[in-house]
mmCIF file of C-alpha atoms in Angstrom:
data_model
loop_
_atom_site.group_PDB
_atom_site.id
_atom_site.type_symbol
_atom_site.label_atom_id
_atom_site.label_comp_id
_atom_site.label_asym_id
_atom_site.label_seq_id
_atom_site.Cartn_x
_atom_site.Cartn_y
_atom_site.Cartn_z
ATOM 1 C CA ALA A 12 0.000 0.000 0.000
ATOM 2 C CA GLN A 13 1.075 3.545 -0.629
ATOM 3 C CA LYS A 14 1.294 6.305 1.910
ATOM 4 C CA VAL A 15 2.157 9.987 1.826
ATOM 5 C CA THR A 16 2.968 11.873 4.994
ATOM 6 C CA GLN A 17 2.952 15.613 5.363
ATOM 7 C CA ALA A 18 3.878 16.094 8.980
ATOM 8 C CA GLN A 19 3.437 19.868 8.970
ATOM 9 C CA THR A 20 -0.222 20.636 9.451
ATOM 10 C CA GLU A 21 0.113 24.391 9.342
ATOM 11 C CA ILE A 22 2.945 26.838 8.745
ATOM 12 C CA SER A 23 2.863 30.591 9.197
ATOM 13 C CA VAL A 24 5.516 32.843 7.711
ATOM 14 C CA VAL A 25 5.971 36.511 7.061
ATOM 15 C CA GLU A 26 6.124 37.652 3.472
ATOM 16 C CA LYS A 27 9.542 37.306 1.830
ATOM 17 C CA GLU A 28 10.574 34.471 4.081
ATOM 18 C CA ASP A 29 11.567 31.163 2.514
ATOM 19 C CA VAL A 30 9.515 28.146 3.514
ATOM 20 C CA THR A 31 9.901 24.407 2.938
ATOM 21 C CA LEU A 32 7.010 21.989 2.917
ATOM 22 C CA ASP A 33 7.950 18.421 3.734
ATOM 23 C CA CYS A 34 6.660 15.285 2.044
ATOM 24 C CA VAL A 35 7.631 11.715 2.845
ATOM 25 C CA TYR A 36 6.232 8.815 0.858
ATOM 26 C CA GLU A 37 6.076 5.054 1.173
ATOM 27 C CA THR A 38 5.806 2.554 -1.651
ATOM 28 C CA ARG A 39 7.328 -0.760 -2.633
ATOM 29 C CA ASP A 40 7.056 0.045 -6.318
ATOM 30 C CA THR A 41 10.177 1.068 -8.169
ATOM 31 C CA THR A 42 8.223 3.062 -10.735
ATOM 32 C CA TYR A 43 6.123 5.857 -9.380
ATOM 33 C CA TYR A 44 5.314 9.521 -9.794
ATOM 34 C CA LEU A 45 5.185 12.266 -7.222
ATOM 35 C CA PHE A 46 3.071 15.378 -7.458
ATOM 36 C CA TRP A 47 2.443 18.632 -5.680
ATOM 37 C CA TYR A 48 -0.892 20.393 -5.836
ATOM 38 C CA LYS A 49 -1.950 23.760 -4.451
ATOM 39 C CA GLN A 50 -5.439 24.374 -3.105
ATOM 40 C CA PRO A 51 -6.068 28.103 -2.650
ATOM 41 C CA PRO A 52 -9.029 29.401 -0.651
ATOM 42 C CA SER A 53 -11.160 29.167 -3.789
ATOM 43 C CA GLY A 54 -10.932 25.394 -3.404
ATOM 44 C CA GLU A 55 -9.732 24.214 -6.802
ATOM 45 C CA LEU A 56 -6.677 21.957 -6.783
ATOM 46 C CA VAL A 57 -3.959 23.364 -9.010
ATOM 47 C CA PHE A 58 -1.257 21.111 -10.418
ATOM 48 C CA LEU A 59 2.273 22.313 -9.664
ATOM 49 C CA ILE A 60 4.709 19.568 -10.569
ATOM 50 C CA ARG A 61 5.137 15.897 -11.467
ATOM 51 C CA ARG A 62 8.361 13.924 -11.016
ATOM 52 C CA ASN A 63 9.062 10.300 -11.859
ATOM 53 C CA SER A 64 11.000 7.935 -9.660
ATOM 54 C CA PHE A 65 13.923 7.730 -12.056
ATOM 55 C CA ASP A 66 14.658 11.415 -12.116
ATOM 56 C CA GLU A 67 16.169 12.788 -8.942
ATOM 57 C CA GLN A 68 17.196 16.084 -10.406
ATOM 58 C CA ASN A 69 15.985 19.015 -8.416
ATOM 59 C CA GLU A 70 13.716 21.388 -10.232
ATOM 60 C CA ILE A 71 13.248 25.118 -10.007
ATOM 61 C CA SER A 72 10.361 27.084 -11.399
ATOM 62 C CA GLY A 73 10.495 30.742 -10.510
ATOM 63 C CA ARG A 74 10.204 30.999 -6.745
ATOM 64 C CA TYR A 75 9.328 27.316 -6.433
ATOM 65 C CA SER A 76 11.838 24.503 -6.122
ATOM 66 C CA TRP A 77 11.539 20.813 -5.407
ATOM 67 C CA ASN A 78 14.053 18.470 -3.816
ATOM 68 C CA PHE A 79 13.526 14.775 -4.549
ATOM 69 C CA GLN A 80 15.641 12.325 -2.545
ATOM 70 C CA LYS A 81 14.956 8.618 -2.998
ATOM 71 C CA SER A 82 17.359 7.742 -0.197
ATOM 72 C CA THR A 83 15.047 9.383 2.320
ATOM 73 C CA SER A 84 11.793 8.914 0.337
ATOM 74 C CA SER A 85 11.209 12.618 0.415
ATOM 75 C CA PHE A 86 9.931 15.150 -2.074
ATOM 76 C CA ASN A 87 10.142 18.531 -0.412
ATOM 77 C CA PHE A 88 8.853 21.791 -1.797
ATOM 78 C CA THR A 89 10.444 25.168 -1.128
ATOM 79 C CA ILE A 90 8.944 28.558 -1.803
ATOM 80 C CA THR A 91 11.531 31.320 -1.907
ATOM 81 C CA ALA A 92 10.562 34.855 -0.933
ATOM 82 C CA SER A 93 7.017 33.867 -0.073
ATOM 83 C CA GLN A 94 4.104 36.106 -0.981
ATOM 84 C CA VAL A 95 0.614 36.481 0.411
ATOM 85 C CA VAL A 96 -0.749 34.844 -2.749
ATOM 86 C CA ASP A 97 1.106 31.687 -1.796
ATOM 87 C CA SER A 98 -1.314 31.190 1.097
ATOM 88 C CA ALA A 99 -3.045 27.893 0.413
ATOM 89 C CA VAL A 100 -3.126 24.256 1.365
ATOM 90 C CA TYR A 101 -0.442 22.266 -0.404
ATOM 91 C CA PHE A 102 -0.833 18.572 -1.083
ATOM 92 C CA CYS A 103 1.819 16.054 -1.962
ATOM 93 C CA ALA A 104 0.601 12.977 -3.847
ATOM 94 C CA LEU A 105 1.893 9.655 -5.134
ATOM 95 C CA SER A 106 0.881 7.440 -8.034
ATOM 96 C CA VAL A 107 2.296 3.966 -8.660
ATOM 97 C CA THR A 108 2.330 1.321 -11.369
ATOM 98 C CA GLY A 109 -0.822 -0.654 -11.943
ATOM 99 C CA THR A 110 -3.165 1.719 -10.190
ATOM 100 C CA ALA A 111 -4.264 3.666 -13.257
ATOM 101 C CA SER A 112 -2.540 6.745 -11.922
ATOM 102 C CA LYS A 113 -4.943 7.231 -9.054
ATOM 103 C CA LEU A 114 -3.418 9.625 -6.593
ATOM 104 C CA THR A 115 -2.716 8.917 -2.967
ATOM 105 C CA PHE A 116 -2.632 12.257 -1.199
ATOM 106 C CA GLY A 117 -1.003 13.442 1.966
ATOM 107 C CA THR A 118 -3.100 15.304 4.495
ATOM 108 C CA GLY A 119 -1.871 18.655 3.251
ATOM 109 C CA THR A 120 0.029 21.559 4.769
ATOM 110 C CA ARG A 121 -1.753 24.852 5.249
ATOM 111 C CA LEU A 122 0.594 27.749 4.508
ATOM 112 C CA GLN A 123 -0.316 31.178 5.785
ATOM 113 C CA VAL A 124 1.779 34.067 4.515
ATOM 114 C CA THR A 125 1.228 37.398 6.248
ATOM 115 C CA LEU A 126 2.482 40.891 5.612
ATOM 116 C CA GLY B 4 -9.255 26.521 -22.922
ATOM 117 C CA ALA B 5 -12.033 25.305 -20.680
ATOM 118 C CA GLY B 6 -11.075 23.398 -17.598
ATOM 119 C CA VAL B 7 -12.919 20.670 -15.759
ATOM 120 C CA SER B 8 -16.374 21.793 -14.751
ATOM 121 C CA GLN B 9 -18.644 20.350 -12.104
ATOM 122 C CA SER B 10 -22.246 20.910 -11.213
ATOM 123 C CA PRO B 11 -23.855 21.791 -8.980
ATOM 124 C CA SER B 12 -21.265 23.742 -7.024
ATOM 125 C CA ASN B 13 -23.258 23.266 -3.850
ATOM 126 C CA LYS B 14 -25.920 20.746 -2.971
ATOM 127 C CA VAL B 15 -27.882 20.498 0.244
ATOM 128 C CA THR B 16 -30.042 17.432 0.572
ATOM 129 C CA GLU B 17 -32.004 15.642 3.226
ATOM 130 C CA LYS B 18 -30.820 12.359 4.602
ATOM 131 C CA GLY B 19 -32.222 9.495 2.572
ATOM 132 C CA LYS B 20 -32.519 11.388 -0.715
ATOM 133 C CA ASP B 21 -30.572 10.520 -3.860
ATOM 134 C CA VAL B 22 -28.179 12.996 -5.448
ATOM 135 C CA GLU B 23 -26.409 13.219 -8.786
ATOM 136 C CA LEU B 24 -23.158 15.063 -9.258
ATOM 137 C CA ARG B 25 -21.926 15.922 -12.717
ATOM 138 C CA CYS B 26 -18.451 16.322 -14.170
ATOM 139 C CA ASP B 27 -17.450 17.676 -17.574
ATOM 140 C CA PRO B 28 -13.793 16.852 -18.245
ATOM 141 C CA ILE B 29 -11.368 18.754 -20.405
ATOM 142 C CA SER B 30 -12.034 18.009 -24.050
ATOM 143 C CA GLY B 31 -9.781 15.226 -25.306
ATOM 144 C CA HIS B 32 -8.986 13.832 -21.878
ATOM 145 C CA THR B 33 -9.683 10.114 -21.886
ATOM 146 C CA ALA B 34 -9.189 9.474 -18.191
ATOM 147 C CA LEU B 35 -11.550 10.791 -15.548
ATOM 148 C CA TYR B 36 -11.306 10.469 -11.794
ATOM 149 C CA TRP B 37 -13.563 11.112 -8.815
ATOM 150 C CA TYR B 38 -12.170 11.994 -5.397
ATOM 151 C CA ARG B 39 -13.774 12.989 -2.140
ATOM 152 C CA GLN B 40 -12.422 15.566 0.268
ATOM 153 C CA SER B 41 -13.686 15.579 3.823
ATOM 154 C CA LEU B 42 -12.338 16.810 7.128
ATOM 155 C CA GLY B 43 -12.025 13.392 8.614
ATOM 156 C CA GLN B 44 -10.705 11.461 5.619
ATOM 157 C CA GLY B 45 -8.712 14.021 3.671
ATOM 158 C CA LEU B 46 -8.550 13.497 -0.073
ATOM 159 C CA GLU B 47 -9.556 9.982 -1.053
ATOM 160 C CA PHE B 48 -9.833 8.302 -4.416
ATOM 161 C CA LEU B 49 -13.263 6.956 -5.375
ATOM 162 C CA ILE B 50 -13.237 5.711 -8.973
ATOM 163 C CA TYR B 51 -11.644 6.271 -12.347
ATOM 164 C CA PHE B 52 -12.779 5.902 -15.948
ATOM 165 C CA GLN B 53 -10.765 5.131 -19.028
ATOM 166 C CA GLY B 54 -13.166 5.998 -21.786
ATOM 167 C CA ASN B 55 -16.546 4.827 -20.545
ATOM 168 C CA SER B 56 -15.146 1.917 -18.591
ATOM 169 C CA ALA B 57 -14.576 1.857 -14.827
ATOM 170 C CA PRO B 58 -12.376 -1.187 -14.191
ATOM 171 C CA ASP B 59 -11.845 -0.556 -10.500
ATOM 172 C CA LYS B 60 -14.735 0.396 -8.252
ATOM 173 C CA SER B 61 -13.090 -0.646 -5.021
ATOM 174 C CA GLY B 62 -12.643 2.946 -3.880
ATOM 175 C CA LEU B 63 -16.367 3.604 -3.692
ATOM 176 C CA PRO B 64 -17.297 3.808 0.018
ATOM 177 C CA SER B 65 -20.450 1.725 -0.224
ATOM 178 C CA ASP B 66 -22.917 0.234 -2.682
ATOM 179 C CA ARG B 67 -24.958 3.423 -2.383
ATOM 180 C CA PHE B 68 -22.346 5.055 -4.593
ATOM 181 C CA SER B 69 -22.259 4.524 -8.335
ATOM 182 C CA ALA B 70 -20.800 6.336 -11.306
ATOM 183 C CA GLU B 71 -21.082 6.270 -15.033
ATOM 184 C CA ARG B 72 -19.522 7.983 -17.987
ATOM 185 C CA THR B 73 -21.089 8.360 -21.387
ATOM 186 C CA GLY B 74 -19.589 9.207 -24.746
ATOM 187 C CA GLY B 75 -16.150 9.270 -23.209
ATOM 188 C CA SER B 76 -16.982 12.652 -21.782
ATOM 189 C CA VAL B 77 -19.476 13.606 -19.070
ATOM 190 C CA SER B 78 -19.537 11.591 -15.889
ATOM 191 C CA THR B 79 -22.174 11.344 -13.184
ATOM 192 C CA LEU B 80 -21.591 10.262 -9.615
ATOM 193 C CA THR B 81 -24.783 9.113 -7.931
ATOM 194 C CA ILE B 82 -25.270 8.678 -4.221
ATOM 195 C CA GLN B 83 -28.425 6.877 -3.184
ATOM 196 C CA ARG B 84 -30.098 7.197 0.202
ATOM 197 C CA THR B 85 -27.615 9.825 1.329
ATOM 198 C CA GLN B 86 -26.256 9.745 4.856
ATOM 199 C CA GLN B 87 -24.714 12.531 6.901
ATOM 200 C CA GLU B 88 -21.289 10.957 6.551
ATOM 201 C CA ASP B 89 -21.546 11.523 2.794
ATOM 202 C CA SER B 90 -21.170 15.259 3.397
ATOM 203 C CA ALA B 91 -17.947 16.288 1.678
ATOM 204 C CA VAL B 92 -16.555 18.028 -1.357
ATOM 205 C CA TYR B 93 -16.605 15.749 -4.381
ATOM 206 C CA LEU B 94 -13.822 16.495 -6.815
ATOM 207 C CA CYS B 95 -13.543 15.396 -10.403
ATOM 208 C CA ALA B 96 -10.286 15.346 -12.344
ATOM 209 C CA SER B 97 -9.323 14.470 -15.888
ATOM 210 C CA SER B 98 -6.074 13.663 -17.641
ATOM 211 C CA LEU B 99 -4.817 12.837 -21.101
ATOM 212 C CA GLY B 100 -4.485 9.194 -20.168
ATOM 213 C CA LEU B 101 -3.761 6.748 -17.423
ATOM 214 C CA ASP B 102 0.000 6.737 -17.730
ATOM 215 C CA TYR B 103 0.950 9.135 -14.968
ATOM 216 C CA TYR B 104 -0.207 12.258 -16.707
ATOM 217 C CA GLU B 105 -1.026 15.113 -14.421
ATOM 218 C CA GLN B 106 -4.647 15.332 -13.385
ATOM 219 C CA TYR B 107 -6.546 18.566 -13.695
ATOM 220 C CA PHE B 108 -9.206 19.127 -11.093
ATOM 221 C CA GLY B 109 -12.574 20.794 -11.225
ATOM 222 C CA PRO B 110 -13.866 23.188 -8.559
ATOM 223 C CA GLY B 111 -15.776 20.440 -6.790
ATOM 224 C CA THR B 112 -19.321 19.948 -5.557
ATOM 225 C CA ARG B 113 -19.888 20.629 -1.892
ATOM 226 C CA LEU B 114 -22.496 18.162 -0.661
ATOM 227 C CA THR B 115 -24.227 18.727 2.636
ATOM 228 C CA VAL B 116 -26.588 16.079 3.951
ATOM 229 C CA THR B 117 -28.913 17.345 6.667
#
């Protein structure tokens, strides 16, 4: 069975601070994909990134960066110079072979960015 | 282009009534998924469709839940004899296919059973 753990329930930061959201996953499959989604107050889940299990290169997209480490089964997400618009709930998710890409989600981390 | 749409956005129903929730996926997306988001259970997978076929219904919480998809497009999730524990936000997502493509989510239907 698959499991995704987001130990941080809620994080509060002041604008312009950097913040890292942790994600730890469990699976016995060697082929899998990891995802991050953002759920702003409007409620709609917004896709941020997808990484496959064979690609451990870190990725940067603007103020967002992701650190994938198979050795620790972690896929952490860092927001640099946070902004108020980054306030949302962030979900990490996992999809494995043979499950038709259904997503197993973590419980989410609520990020509150204040002025 | 148009994203995934769901209707209604909100539904309040009395315990014991049947409800139908609708999902219109992104045009050209062959895979469609239903998830449920509730305070107690988080985000949980319910069912997926590849075309009009739903090979795995094991995620449906009970036999009161059913879903269908017609024409490889619109999907309906039906809950019969609703119970208070069915109160949740029901999310639909679609993707280009089953092979690990990213899923795009609709705004959800908030169901409240009184």
